[in-house]
Amino acid sequence: EAQVTQNPRYLITVTGKKLTVTCSQNMNHEYMSWYRQDPGLGLRQIYYSMNVEVTDKGDVPEGYKVSRKEKRNFPLILESPSPNQTSLYFCASSPAGTELNTEAFFGQGTRLTVV
Amino acid sequence: GEDVEQSLFLSVREGDSSVINCTYTDSSSTYLYWYKQEPGAGLQLLTYIFSNMDMKQDQRLTVLLNKKDKHLSLRIADTQTGDSAIYFCAERKSDMRFGAGTRLTVKP
């Protein structure tokens, strides 16, 4: 089954304690991205990756890191989480190419609370 | 800031039609999408339209695109309680740009 898998689904952590949210896709997609969803703001892109070893900042990259060592995995790293990073996070993947209709497949989401 | 704008809330009665509107600013966007998010779930693609089309119909869903006004709408006919969700409009350029989402509430 084609899917994007995020872990964990729920996480409560304390300020300053490093954490990683994993994302894995089994569709051999080149393009992967991370979004955060906040009430009234919709989805805002944090980082995206066009392919292995290629990552770029999205709209709200501050406080986050990513890596793309393999095609299937795109972890989101919070080196020193703060309460304003409390949010619902989504990972998405899609084939590369803007000229094609390329649907983005989403993970189930990770609800992060930083206290 | 957001390039895609939607109203945040819509409430309809079961059996009525729902119309969710969206405006976007980049006329070079080639594809425009509607995603549905049910409570506690991720986003699922509902339908999409290519920018050279005016209308697309898929069962109860009708998408209208006014490229001149950069206006996109999603009409759901015979709205059911199971249609209650958040609906996101999105445009595709080098990446996906989403609106804030419209929360549709269907009352029995």
Coordinates of N, CA and C in Angstrom, one line a residue:
Chain A
E1 N 0.8 -1.2 0.0 CA 0.0 0.0 0.0 C 0.9 1.2 0.0
A2 N 0.6 2.1 -0.9 CA 1.3 3.4 -1.0 C 1.0 4.3 0.2
Q3 N 2.1 4.7 0.9 CA 1.8 5.5 2.1 C 3.0 6.3 2.5
V4 N 2.6 7.4 3.3 CA 3.6 8.2 4.0 C 3.4 7.9 5.5
T5 N 4.5 7.5 6.2 CA 4.4 7.1 7.6 C 5.2 8.1 8.4
Q6 N 4.5 8.7 9.4 CA 5.2 9.6 10.3 C 5.1 8.9 11.7
N7 N 6.2 9.2 12.5 CA 6.3 8.7 13.9 C 7.0 9.8 14.7
P8 N 6.6 10.0 15.9 CA 5.3 9.4 16.5 C 4.1 10.2 16.1
R9 N 2.9 9.7 16.4 CA 1.7 10.4 16.1 C 1.4 11.5 17.1
Y10 N 1.8 11.3 18.3 CA 1.6 12.3 19.4 C 2.9 12.3 20.2
L11 N 3.3 13.6 20.6 CA 4.5 13.7 21.4 C 4.3 15.0 22.3
I12 N 4.6 14.8 23.6 CA 4.7 15.9 24.5 C 6.1 15.9 25.0
T13 N 6.7 17.1 25.0 CA 8.1 17.2 25.4 C 8.3 18.5 26.1
V14 N 9.5 18.7 26.6 CA 9.8 19.9 27.4 C 10.7 20.8 26.6
T15 N 10.7 22.0 26.9 CA 11.5 23.0 26.2 C 13.0 22.7 26.2
G16 N 13.6 22.7 25.0 CA 15.0 22.5 24.9 C 15.5 21.1 24.7
K17 N 14.6 20.1 24.8 CA 15.0 18.7 24.7 C 14.8 18.3 23.2
K18 N 16.0 18.0 22.6 CA 16.0 17.7 21.2 C 15.1 16.5 20.8
L19 N 14.4 16.7 19.7 CA 13.5 15.6 19.2 C 13.6 15.5 17.7
T20 N 13.2 14.3 17.2 CA 13.2 14.0 15.8 C 11.8 13.4 15.5
V21 N 11.2 13.9 14.5 CA 10.0 13.3 13.9 C 10.3 12.6 12.6
T22 N 10.1 11.3 12.5 CA 10.5 10.6 11.3 C 9.4 10.6 10.3
C23 N 9.8 10.5 9.0 CA 8.8 10.4 7.9 C 9.4 9.5 6.9
S24 N 8.6 8.6 6.4 CA 9.1 7.6 5.5 C 8.0 7.4 4.4
Q25 N 8.4 7.3 3.1 CA 7.5 7.0 2.1 C 7.9 5.8 1.2
N26 N 7.0 5.0 0.7 CA 7.3 3.8 0.0 C 7.0 3.9 -1.5
M27 N 6.9 5.1 -2.0 CA 6.5 5.3 -3.4 C 7.6 5.8 -4.3
N28 N 8.8 5.8 -3.8 CA 10.0 6.2 -4.6 C 9.8 7.6 -5.1
H29 N 9.2 8.5 -4.3 CA 9.0 9.9 -4.7 C 10.3 10.7 -4.4
E30 N 10.5 11.6 -5.4 CA 11.7 12.4 -5.2 C 11.4 13.6 -4.2
Y31 N 10.2 14.1 -4.3 CA 9.9 15.3 -3.5 C 9.3 15.0 -2.2
M32 N 9.8 15.6 -1.1 CA 9.2 15.4 0.2 C 9.2 16.8 0.9
S33 N 8.3 17.0 1.8 CA 8.2 18.3 2.5 C 7.6 18.1 3.9
W34 N 7.8 19.1 4.7 CA 7.2 19.2 6.0 C 6.4 20.4 6.1
Y35 N 5.2 20.3 6.7 CA 4.3 21.4 7.0 C 3.9 21.4 8.5
R36 N 3.6 22.6 8.9 CA 2.9 22.7 10.2 C 1.6 23.3 10.0
Q37 N 0.6 22.8 10.8 CA -0.7 23.3 10.6 C -1.2 23.9 11.9
D38 N -1.5 25.2 11.9 CA -2.0 25.9 13.0 C -3.3 26.6 12.7
P39 N -4.2 26.6 13.7 CA -5.6 27.2 13.5 C -5.6 28.5 12.8
G40 N -6.4 28.6 11.8 CA -6.5 29.9 11.1 C -5.3 30.2 10.1
L41 N -4.3 29.4 10.2 CA -3.1 29.7 9.3 C -2.9 28.6 8.2
G42 N -3.7 27.6 8.3 CA -3.6 26.5 7.3 C -2.3 25.8 7.4
L43 N -1.8 25.3 6.3 CA -0.5 24.6 6.3 C 0.6 25.5 5.8
R44 N 1.7 25.6 6.6 CA 2.8 26.4 6.2 C 4.0 25.5 6.0
Q45 N 4.7 25.7 5.0 CA 5.8 24.8 4.7 C 7.1 25.1 5.5
I46 N 7.7 24.1 6.0 CA 8.9 24.3 6.9 C 10.1 24.1 6.1
Y47 N 10.2 22.9 5.5 CA 11.4 22.6 4.6 C 10.8 21.6 3.5
Y48 N 11.6 21.6 2.4 CA 11.3 20.6 1.4 C 12.6 20.1 0.8
S49 N 12.4 19.0 0.1 CA 13.6 18.3 -0.5 C 13.2 17.8 -1.9
M50 N 14.0 18.3 -2.9 CA 13.7 17.9 -4.3 C 14.2 16.5 -4.6
N51 N 15.2 16.1 -3.8 CA 15.8 14.8 -4.0 C 16.9 14.5 -2.9
V52 N 17.5 13.4 -3.0 CA 18.5 13.0 -2.0 C 19.6 14.1 -1.9
E53 N 19.9 14.5 -0.6 CA 20.9 15.4 -0.4 C 20.6 16.9 -0.8
V54 N 19.3 17.1 -1.2 CA 18.9 18.4 -1.7 C 17.8 18.9 -0.8
T55 N 18.0 19.9 0.1 CA 17.0 20.4 0.9 C 16.9 21.9 0.8
D56 N 15.7 22.5 1.0 CA 15.6 23.9 0.9 C 14.6 24.4 2.0
K57 N 14.7 25.7 2.4 CA 13.8 26.2 3.4 C 12.5 26.6 2.7
G58 N 11.5 26.3 3.5 CA 10.1 26.8 3.1 C 9.8 28.1 3.7
D59 N 8.6 28.3 4.1 CA 8.1 29.6 4.7 C 8.5 29.8 6.1
V60 N 8.6 28.8 6.9 CA 8.8 28.9 8.3 C 9.9 27.9 8.8
P61 N 11.1 28.1 8.4 CA 12.2 27.1 8.7 C 12.8 27.3 10.1
E62 N 12.6 28.5 10.7 CA 13.4 28.8 11.9 C 13.1 27.8 13.0
G63 N 14.1 27.2 13.6 CA 14.0 26.3 14.7 C 13.9 24.8 14.3
Y64 N 14.0 24.6 13.0 CA 13.9 23.2 12.5 C 15.1 22.9 11.6
K65 N 15.4 21.6 11.5 CA 16.4 21.1 10.6 C 15.8 19.8 10.0
V66 N 16.3 19.5 8.8 CA 15.9 18.3 8.1 C 17.2 17.7 7.5
S67 N 17.0 16.4 7.1 CA 18.1 15.8 6.3 C 17.4 14.8 5.3
R68 N 18.1 14.6 4.2 CA 17.6 13.7 3.2 C 18.8 12.8 2.7
K69 N 19.1 11.8 3.5 CA 20.3 10.9 3.2 C 19.8 9.8 2.3
E70 N 18.5 9.5 2.4 CA 18.0 8.4 1.5 C 16.7 8.9 0.9
K71 N 16.3 8.4 -0.2 CA 15.1 8.9 -0.9 C 13.9 8.7 0.0
R72 N 13.7 7.6 0.7 CA 12.5 7.3 1.4 C 12.3 8.0 2.7
N73 N 13.4 8.6 3.3 CA 13.2 9.2 4.6 C 13.5 10.6 4.6
F74 N 12.8 11.4 5.4 CA 13.0 12.8 5.5 C 12.6 13.3 7.0
P75 N 13.5 13.0 7.9 CA 13.2 13.4 9.3 C 13.2 14.9 9.5
L76 N 12.4 15.3 10.5 CA 12.3 16.7 10.9 C 13.0 16.7 12.3
I77 N 13.9 17.6 12.5 CA 14.7 17.7 13.8 C 14.4 19.0 14.4
L78 N 14.1 19.0 15.7 CA 14.0 20.2 16.5 C 15.1 20.1 17.5
E79 N 16.1 20.9 17.3 CA 17.3 20.8 18.2 C 17.0 21.3 19.6
S80 N 16.2 22.4 19.7 CA 15.9 23.0 21.0 C 14.4 23.5 20.9
P81 N 13.5 22.5 21.1 CA 12.1 22.9 20.9 C 11.6 24.0 21.9
S82 N 10.7 24.8 21.4 CA 10.1 25.9 22.2 C 8.6 25.8 22.1
P83 N 7.9 26.4 23.1 CA 6.4 26.2 23.1 C 5.8 26.7 21.8
N84 N 6.4 27.7 21.1 CA 5.7 28.2 19.9 C 5.9 27.2 18.7
Q85 N 6.5 26.1 19.0 CA 6.6 25.0 18.0 C 5.5 23.9 18.3
T86 N 4.7 24.2 19.3 CA 3.5 23.3 19.5 C 2.6 23.4 18.3
S87 N 2.4 22.3 17.7 CA 1.6 22.4 16.4 C 1.3 20.9 15.9
L88 N 0.6 20.9 14.8 CA 0.3 19.6 14.1 C 1.2 19.6 12.9
Y89 N 2.0 18.6 12.8 CA 3.0 18.5 11.7 C 2.6 17.4 10.7
F90 N 2.8 17.8 9.4 CA 2.5 16.8 8.3 C 3.7 16.7 7.4
C91 N 4.0 15.5 7.1 CA 5.0 15.2 6.0 C 4.2 14.8 4.8
A92 N 4.8 15.2 3.6 CA 4.1 14.9 2.4 C 5.2 14.5 1.4
S93 N 4.8 13.7 0.4 CA 5.7 13.3 -0.7 C 5.0 13.3 -2.0
S94 N 5.7 13.5 -3.1 CA 5.1 13.5 -4.4 C 6.2 13.2 -5.4
P95 N 5.9 12.8 -6.6 CA 6.9 12.7 -7.7 C 7.4 14.0 -8.1
A96 N 8.6 14.1 -8.6 CA 9.1 15.4 -9.0 C 8.4 15.9 -10.3
G97 N 8.6 17.1 -10.6 CA 8.1 17.7 -11.9 C 6.9 18.5 -11.7
T98 N 6.9 19.8 -12.1 CA 5.8 20.7 -11.9 C 4.9 20.6 -13.1
E99 N 5.3 20.0 -14.2 CA 4.4 20.0 -15.4 C 3.4 18.9 -15.4
L100 N 3.5 18.0 -14.5 CA 2.6 16.9 -14.4 C 1.6 17.1 -13.2
N101 N 0.5 16.5 -13.3 CA -0.4 16.5 -12.1 C 0.2 15.6 -11.1
T102 N 0.8 16.1 -10.1 CA 1.5 15.3 -9.1 C 0.9 15.5 -7.8
E103 N 0.0 14.6 -7.4 CA -0.6 14.7 -6.2 C 0.3 14.5 -5.0
A104 N 0.2 15.3 -4.0 CA 1.0 15.1 -2.8 C 0.3 14.2 -1.8
F105 N 1.0 13.2 -1.4 CA 0.5 12.2 -0.4 C 0.9 12.7 1.0
F106 N 0.0 12.7 1.9 CA 0.3 13.1 3.2 C 0.3 12.0 4.3
G107 N 1.2 12.2 5.3 CA 1.2 11.3 6.4 C 0.0 11.7 7.3
Q108 N -0.2 10.9 8.4 CA -1.3 11.1 9.3 C -1.2 12.2 10.2
G109 N 0.0 12.8 10.3 CA 0.2 13.9 11.2 C 0.9 13.6 12.5
T110 N 1.6 14.5 13.1 CA 2.2 14.3 14.4 C 1.8 15.5 15.2
R111 N 1.1 15.3 16.3 CA 0.7 16.4 17.2 C 1.8 16.6 18.2
L112 N 2.5 17.7 18.2 CA 3.6 18.0 19.1 C 3.2 19.0 20.1
T113 N 3.4 18.8 21.4 CA 3.2 19.8 22.4 C 4.5 20.0 23.1
V114 N 4.9 21.2 23.2 CA 6.2 21.6 23.9 C 5.8 22.4 25.1
V115 N 6.2 21.9 26.3 CA 5.8 22.6 27.6 C 7.0 23.2 28.2
Chain B
G1 N 3.8 35.2 3.6 CA 2.3 35.2 3.8 C 1.7 34.2 2.9
E2 N 0.4 34.0 3.1 CA -0.4 33.1 2.2 C -0.7 33.7 0.9
D3 N -0.6 32.9 -0.2 CA -1.0 33.3 -1.5 C -2.4 32.8 -1.8
V4 N -2.9 31.9 -1.1 CA -4.2 31.3 -1.3 C -5.1 31.6 -0.1
E5 N -6.3 32.1 -0.4 CA -7.2 32.6 0.6 C -8.5 31.9 0.5
Q6 N -9.0 31.5 1.7 CA -10.3 30.9 1.8 C -11.0 31.4 3.0
S7 N -12.4 31.4 3.0 CA -13.1 31.7 4.3 C -12.9 30.5 5.2
L8 N -13.0 30.8 6.5 CA -12.6 29.8 7.5 C -13.8 28.8 7.9
F9 N -15.0 29.3 7.7 CA -16.1 28.5 8.2 C -17.3 28.5 7.2
L10 N -18.0 27.3 7.1 CA -19.2 27.2 6.3 C -20.1 26.2 7.0
S11 N -21.4 26.6 7.1 CA -22.3 25.7 7.8 C -23.5 25.5 6.8
V12 N -23.9 24.3 6.6 CA -25.0 24.0 5.7 C -25.9 22.9 6.3
R13 N -27.1 22.8 5.8 CA -28.0 21.7 6.2 C -27.8 20.5 5.3
E14 N -28.0 19.3 5.9 CA -27.9 18.1 5.2 C -28.8 18.1 4.0
G15 N -28.3 17.7 2.8 CA -29.1 17.7 1.6 C -29.0 19.0 0.8
D16 N -28.5 20.1 1.4 CA -28.2 21.3 0.6 C -26.9 21.2 -0.1
S17 N -26.7 22.1 -1.0 CA -25.4 22.2 -1.7 C -24.4 23.1 -0.9
S18 N -23.1 22.7 -0.9 CA -22.1 23.5 -0.2 C -21.2 24.1 -1.3
V19 N -20.9 25.4 -1.1 CA -19.9 26.0 -2.0 C -18.8 26.6 -1.2
I20 N -17.6 26.1 -1.5 CA -16.4 26.6 -0.8 C -15.6 27.4 -1.8
N21 N -15.2 28.6 -1.5 CA -14.5 29.5 -2.4 C -13.1 29.7 -2.0
C22 N -12.3 30.0 -3.0 CA -10.8 30.1 -2.8 C -10.3 31.1 -3.9
T23 N -9.4 32.0 -3.4 CA -8.7 32.8 -4.4 C -7.2 32.6 -4.3
Y24 N -6.6 32.7 -5.4 CA -5.1 32.5 -5.5 C -4.5 33.6 -6.2
T25 N -3.2 33.8 -6.1 CA -2.6 35.0 -6.7 C -1.7 34.7 -7.9
D26 N -1.2 33.5 -8.0 CA -0.2 33.2 -9.0 C -0.9 32.6 -10.3
S27 N -1.0 33.4 -11.3 CA -1.6 32.9 -12.5 C -0.8 31.8 -13.2
S28 N 0.4 31.6 -12.8 CA 1.3 30.6 -13.5 C 1.1 29.2 -12.9
S29 N 0.3 29.1 -11.8 CA 0.0 27.8 -11.3 C -0.7 26.9 -12.3
T30 N -0.2 25.7 -12.5 CA -0.7 24.9 -13.5 C -1.8 24.0 -13.0
Y31 N -1.7 23.6 -11.8 CA -2.8 22.7 -11.2 C -3.3 23.3 -9.9
L32 N -4.6 23.2 -9.7 CA -5.2 23.6 -8.4 C -6.0 22.4 -7.8
Y33 N -5.9 22.3 -6.5 CA -6.3 21.1 -5.9 C -7.3 21.5 -4.7
W34 N -8.1 20.5 -4.4 CA -8.9 20.5 -3.2 C -8.6 19.3 -2.4
Y35 N -8.2 19.5 -1.2 CA -7.9 18.4 -0.2 C -9.0 18.5 0.9
K36 N -9.2 17.3 1.5 CA -10.2 17.1 2.6 C -9.4 16.6 3.8
Q37 N -9.6 17.2 4.9 CA -9.0 16.7 6.2 C -10.1 16.4 7.2
E38 N -10.3 15.1 7.5 CA -11.2 14.7 8.5 C -10.6 14.8 9.9
P39 N -11.4 14.9 10.9 CA -10.8 15.0 12.3 C -9.8 13.9 12.6
G40 N -8.6 14.4 13.0 CA -7.6 13.4 13.4 C -6.8 12.7 12.3
A41 N -7.1 13.2 11.1 CA -6.5 12.5 9.9 C -5.6 13.5 9.1
G42 N -4.9 12.9 8.2 CA -4.1 13.7 7.3 C -5.0 14.3 6.2
L43 N -4.3 14.8 5.2 CA -5.0 15.4 4.0 C -5.2 14.4 2.9
Q44 N -6.4 14.3 2.4 CA -6.6 13.4 1.2 C -7.1 14.3 0.0
L45 N -6.5 13.9 -1.1 CA -6.9 14.6 -2.3 C -8.3 14.3 -2.7
L46 N -9.1 15.4 -2.9 CA -10.5 15.2 -3.3 C -10.6 15.3 -4.8
T47 N -10.1 16.3 -5.4 CA -10.1 16.5 -6.8 C -9.1 17.6 -7.2
Y48 N -8.9 17.8 -8.5 CA -8.0 18.8 -8.9 C -8.5 19.3 -10.3
I49 N -7.9 20.4 -10.7 CA -8.3 20.9 -12.0 C -7.1 21.5 -12.7
F50 N -6.9 21.3 -13.9 CA -5.8 21.9 -14.7 C -6.2 23.3 -15.0
S51 N -5.2 24.2 -15.1 CA -5.5 25.6 -15.3 C -6.1 26.0 -16.6
N52 N -6.1 25.1 -17.6 CA -6.8 25.4 -18.9 C -8.2 24.9 -18.9
M53 N -8.7 24.5 -17.8 CA -10.1 24.0 -17.7 C -10.9 25.0 -17.0
D54 N -12.2 25.1 -17.3 CA -13.1 26.0 -16.5 C -13.9 25.2 -15.5
M55 N -14.2 23.9 -15.7 CA -15.0 23.2 -14.9 C -14.6 21.7 -14.9
K56 N -14.8 21.1 -13.7 CA -14.6 19.7 -13.7 C -15.6 19.1 -12.7
Q57 N -16.3 18.0 -13.2 CA -17.3 17.4 -12.3 C -16.9 16.0 -12.0
D58 N -17.1 15.6 -10.8 CA -16.8 14.2 -10.3 C -17.8 13.8 -9.3
Q59 N -18.8 13.1 -9.8 CA -19.9 12.7 -8.9 C -20.6 13.9 -8.2
R60 N -20.5 14.0 -6.9 CA -21.2 15.1 -6.2 C -20.3 16.4 -6.2
L61 N -19.1 16.3 -6.7 CA -18.2 17.4 -6.6 C -18.1 18.1 -8.0
T62 N -18.2 19.5 -7.9 CA -18.0 20.3 -9.1 C -17.0 21.4 -8.8
V63 N -15.9 21.4 -9.6 CA -14.9 22.5 -9.4 C -15.1 23.5 -10.5
L64 N -15.1 24.7 -10.2 CA -15.2 25.8 -11.1 C -13.9 26.7 -11.0
L65 N -13.3 27.0 -12.1 CA -12.1 27.8 -12.1 C -12.4 29.1 -13.0
N66 N -12.2 30.2 -12.4 CA -12.2 31.5 -13.2 C -10.8 32.0 -13.1
K67 N -10.1 31.7 -14.2 CA -8.7 32.1 -14.2 C -8.5 33.6 -14.3
K68 N -9.4 34.3 -14.9 CA -9.2 35.7 -15.0 C -9.3 36.4 -13.6
D69 N -10.2 35.9 -12.8 CA -10.3 36.4 -11.4 C -9.5 35.6 -10.4
K70 N -8.8 34.6 -10.9 CA -8.0 33.7 -10.0 C -8.9 33.2 -8.8
H71 N -10.1 32.7 -9.2 CA -11.0 32.2 -8.3 C -11.4 30.8 -8.5
L72 N -11.3 30.0 -7.5 CA -11.6 28.5 -7.6 C -12.7 28.2 -6.6
S73 N -13.7 27.4 -7.0 CA -14.7 27.0 -6.0 C -14.9 25.5 -6.1
L74 N -15.4 25.0 -5.0 CA -15.8 23.5 -4.9 C -17.2 23.5 -4.4
R75 N -18.0 22.8 -5.2 CA -19.4 22.7 -4.9 C -19.7 21.2 -4.6
I76 N -20.3 21.0 -3.4 CA -20.6 19.6 -3.0 C -22.2 19.5 -3.1
A77 N -22.7 18.7 -4.0 CA -24.1 18.6 -4.1 C -24.6 17.6 -3.0
D78 N -25.9 17.8 -2.5 CA -26.5 16.9 -1.6 C -25.6 16.6 -0.4
T79 N -25.1 17.6 0.3 CA -24.1 17.5 1.3 C -24.6 16.6 2.4
Q80 N -23.7 15.7 2.9 CA -24.1 14.7 3.9 C -23.2 15.0 5.2
T81 N -23.7 14.5 6.3 CA -22.9 14.7 7.5 C -21.5 14.2 7.4
G82 N -21.3 13.2 6.6 CA -19.9 12.7 6.4 C -19.0 13.6 5.7
D83 N -19.6 14.7 5.1 CA -18.8 15.7 4.4 C -18.2 16.7 5.3
S84 N -18.6 16.7 6.6 CA -18.1 17.6 7.6 C -16.6 17.4 7.7
A85 N -15.8 18.4 7.5 CA -14.4 18.3 7.5 C -13.8 19.7 7.2
I86 N -12.5 19.7 7.1 CA -11.8 21.0 6.7 C -11.4 20.8 5.3
Y87 N -11.6 21.7 4.4 CA -11.3 21.6 3.0 C -10.2 22.7 2.7
F88 N -9.2 22.2 2.1 CA -8.0 23.0 1.7 C -8.0 23.2 0.2
C89 N -7.8 24.4 -0.2 CA -7.5 24.8 -1.6 C -6.0 24.8 -1.7
A90 N -5.4 24.4 -2.8 CA -4.0 24.4 -2.9 C -3.6 24.6 -4.4
E91 N -2.5 25.3 -4.6 CA -2.0 25.5 -5.9 C -0.6 24.9 -6.0
R92 N -0.2 24.4 -7.2 CA 1.1 23.8 -7.4 C 1.9 24.6 -8.3
K93 N 3.1 25.0 -7.8 CA 4.1 25.7 -8.6 C 5.3 24.8 -8.4
S94 N 6.4 25.3 -7.8 CA 7.5 24.4 -7.5 C 7.1 23.6 -6.3
D95 N 6.2 24.0 -5.5 CA 5.8 23.2 -4.4 C 4.3 23.5 -4.2
M96 N 3.7 22.9 -3.1 CA 2.3 23.1 -2.9 C 2.1 24.3 -2.0
R97 N 1.1 25.1 -2.3 CA 0.8 26.3 -1.4 C -0.7 26.1 -1.0
F98 N -0.9 26.1 0.3 CA -2.3 25.8 0.8 C -2.9 27.1 1.3
G99 N -4.2 27.1 1.2 CA -5.0 28.1 2.0 C -5.2 27.7 3.4
A100 N -5.8 28.5 4.2 CA -6.0 28.2 5.6 C -7.0 27.1 5.9
G101 N -7.8 26.8 5.0 CA -8.8 25.7 5.2 C -10.1 26.3 5.5
T102 N -11.2 25.7 5.0 CA -12.6 26.0 5.3 C -13.2 24.9 6.1
R103 N -13.6 25.2 7.3 CA -14.3 24.1 8.1 C -15.7 24.0 7.7
L104 N -16.1 22.9 7.1 CA -17.5 22.7 6.7 C -18.2 21.9 7.8
T105 N -19.3 22.5 8.3 CA -20.2 21.8 9.3 C -21.5 21.5 8.6
V106 N -21.9 20.3 8.7 CA -23.2 19.9 8.1 C -24.2 19.5 9.2
K107 N -25.3 20.3 9.2 CA -26.3 20.1 10.3 C -27.4 19.2 9.8
P108 N -27.9 18.2 10.6 CA -28.9 17.3 10.2 C -30.2 18.0 10.0

